[in-house]
Amino acid sequence: MEAKELRNQIRNGTFDKTTSGAAGNHVQANVVILPKRYAFDFLLYAMRNHQAVPIIEVLEDGRTESVYAEGSDIRTDVPRYNVYRDGKLSETVDDISDWWQDDFVTFLIGCSFTFEQAITDAGFEMKHIMQNRNVAMYRTSIKTVPAGIFSGDLVVSMRPFRKESVERIAEITGMFPDMHGRPIHHGDPDAIGITDLGQPDYGDSVELIEDEVPVFWACGVTPQNAALNARPEVMITHAPGHMFVTDLYNEAFKVRQPE
Amino acid sequence: MEAKELRNQIRNGTFDKTTSGAAGNHVQANVVILPKRYAFDFLLYAMRNHQAVPIIEVLEDGRTESVYAEGSDIRTDVPRYNVYRDGKLSETVDDISDWWQDDFVTFLIGCSFTFEQAITDAGFEMKHIMQNRNVAMYRTSIKTVPAGIFSGDLVVSMRPFRKESVERIAEITGMFPDMHGRPIHHGDPDAIGITDLGQPDYGDSVELIEDEVPVFWACGVTPQNAALNARPEVMITHAPGHMFVTDLYNEAFKVRQPE
């Protein structure tokens, strides 16, 4: 399916589930929407934590159409939104037109679906996709670099792979430095402050079998965690797994030399 | 001379000239200081025009010491500052302590002195350095990508080189993608809207001899030009050629693979 057609189906409600695997060649984005008075702090937080928060585009206040998604409207073209008030989840909705404020600034942030497509194309299977689940995500003990009101622990996504595949997988995702890049860790969850792999903080758990190791990547949900600390009066994000689909191709973010 | 010693001499007034060639292995930075209400627009402008405005560090409001310059004070450690009011140059001073506002945000921006050092180390001479002049800079007809109140034409620096050296020079500066990188143009000044090489908009002119071609790089003075259009009530910058000297080494910004 083409990206534009998918956005139309999302807008009119005929597509209302996770966008994982849908229009798979197109770049999907994490979404963070904030009043302009927080925008400098957030943009600086993104810059300082690029691996977790790689900015694809900023829609200044007054803009609702992405230049990378023709005819799009950020108020209607995400299948599910989380509305946070004072840092707490207050509503989950499929249209934010009634919540929209003229001073809202929208940040589109790179998403691991891009490198997942590359992993799939290289012939590897991922358990959460086979089981039709959301990827498992965890808060770690790794501190992000603060900026203004934003601070907090790095959130990571986890995918299990056989031990002998880990270096190849790291190379594949390293070709996408602006889409979270190489894993930040593999092996011991305790080493990065994760005490129970069976209890992810976001998404769904997956079981590891004997010869598999957990592989961890910096995750675009990190800023949602930072917002829990910052407590802005209002902040709107996509619901995990329910992304904004752009017209960009994943291939465009592939570098010739891995980082 | 070490960077810290140079900053001390600048602070106490015993060093008061251009920093070109001083503490030459250390990264020097263009400086832009703005009230926080303009900081989001400016940071977004920098992101969208990375080749001209590569951010090294942002000092949020309340901070005056760079993490990359131990014991530094941005209010005293630049040899010469330009103070702009409503987009017009109002004063040139050697200390901005009396002008300082609590809401000031400081942007440190990559500078061509880094790649000039690499050009020199590769055995090439540059005329403006031999003649102890400031590099020639020109407004072009190339539009930058606007962000909020900031917009305007790209400013470039120009250095003449023999025709047969241009590709080698481009390779050398391409190793520093976060310090303006490869030239944006060489050869015909008219093609980028420069009508008279003898009349630079900033800095000093240099003469070209017969087998030399002008080579042009995106320049960190571009945001000063954008400020002329934006007309913030107050904005402070370094005076051209009079930079902030950090403890960072130029070598740290060299990539293994040129862009």
XYZ file of N, CA and C in Angstrom, chain B residues 127 131 160-163 206-214:
45
model
N 46.160 32.761 0.862
C 46.607 34.127 0.657
C 46.248 35.064 1.805
N 48.843 37.199 4.001
C 48.757 38.666 4.005
C 48.207 39.195 5.329
N 41.178 31.636 -2.733
C 41.629 31.276 -4.084
C 42.634 30.117 -4.028
N 42.502 29.195 -4.976
C 43.471 28.097 -5.125
C 43.725 27.876 -6.614
N 44.896 27.288 -6.903
C 45.172 26.922 -8.294
C 44.169 25.867 -8.737
N 43.776 25.967 -9.984
C 42.749 25.085 -10.535
C 43.035 23.610 -10.248
N 40.977 39.692 -1.381
C 42.310 39.231 -1.808
C 42.309 39.168 -3.336
N 43.464 39.400 -3.931
C 43.531 39.361 -5.396
C 43.784 37.944 -5.897
N 43.153 37.615 -7.031
C 43.398 36.326 -7.674
C 44.404 36.521 -8.789
N 45.357 35.580 -8.894
C 46.250 35.637 -10.048
C 45.748 34.660 -11.112
N 46.430 34.658 -12.268
C 45.834 34.089 -13.484
C 45.338 32.648 -13.376
N 46.149 31.750 -12.778
C 45.730 30.351 -12.777
C 44.930 29.961 -11.524
N 44.459 30.955 -10.790
C 43.686 30.663 -9.581
C 42.185 30.776 -9.835
N 41.428 29.942 -9.110
C 39.963 30.053 -9.152
C 39.478 30.327 -7.728
N 38.373 31.069 -7.599
C 37.815 31.299 -6.267
C 37.030 30.060 -5.808
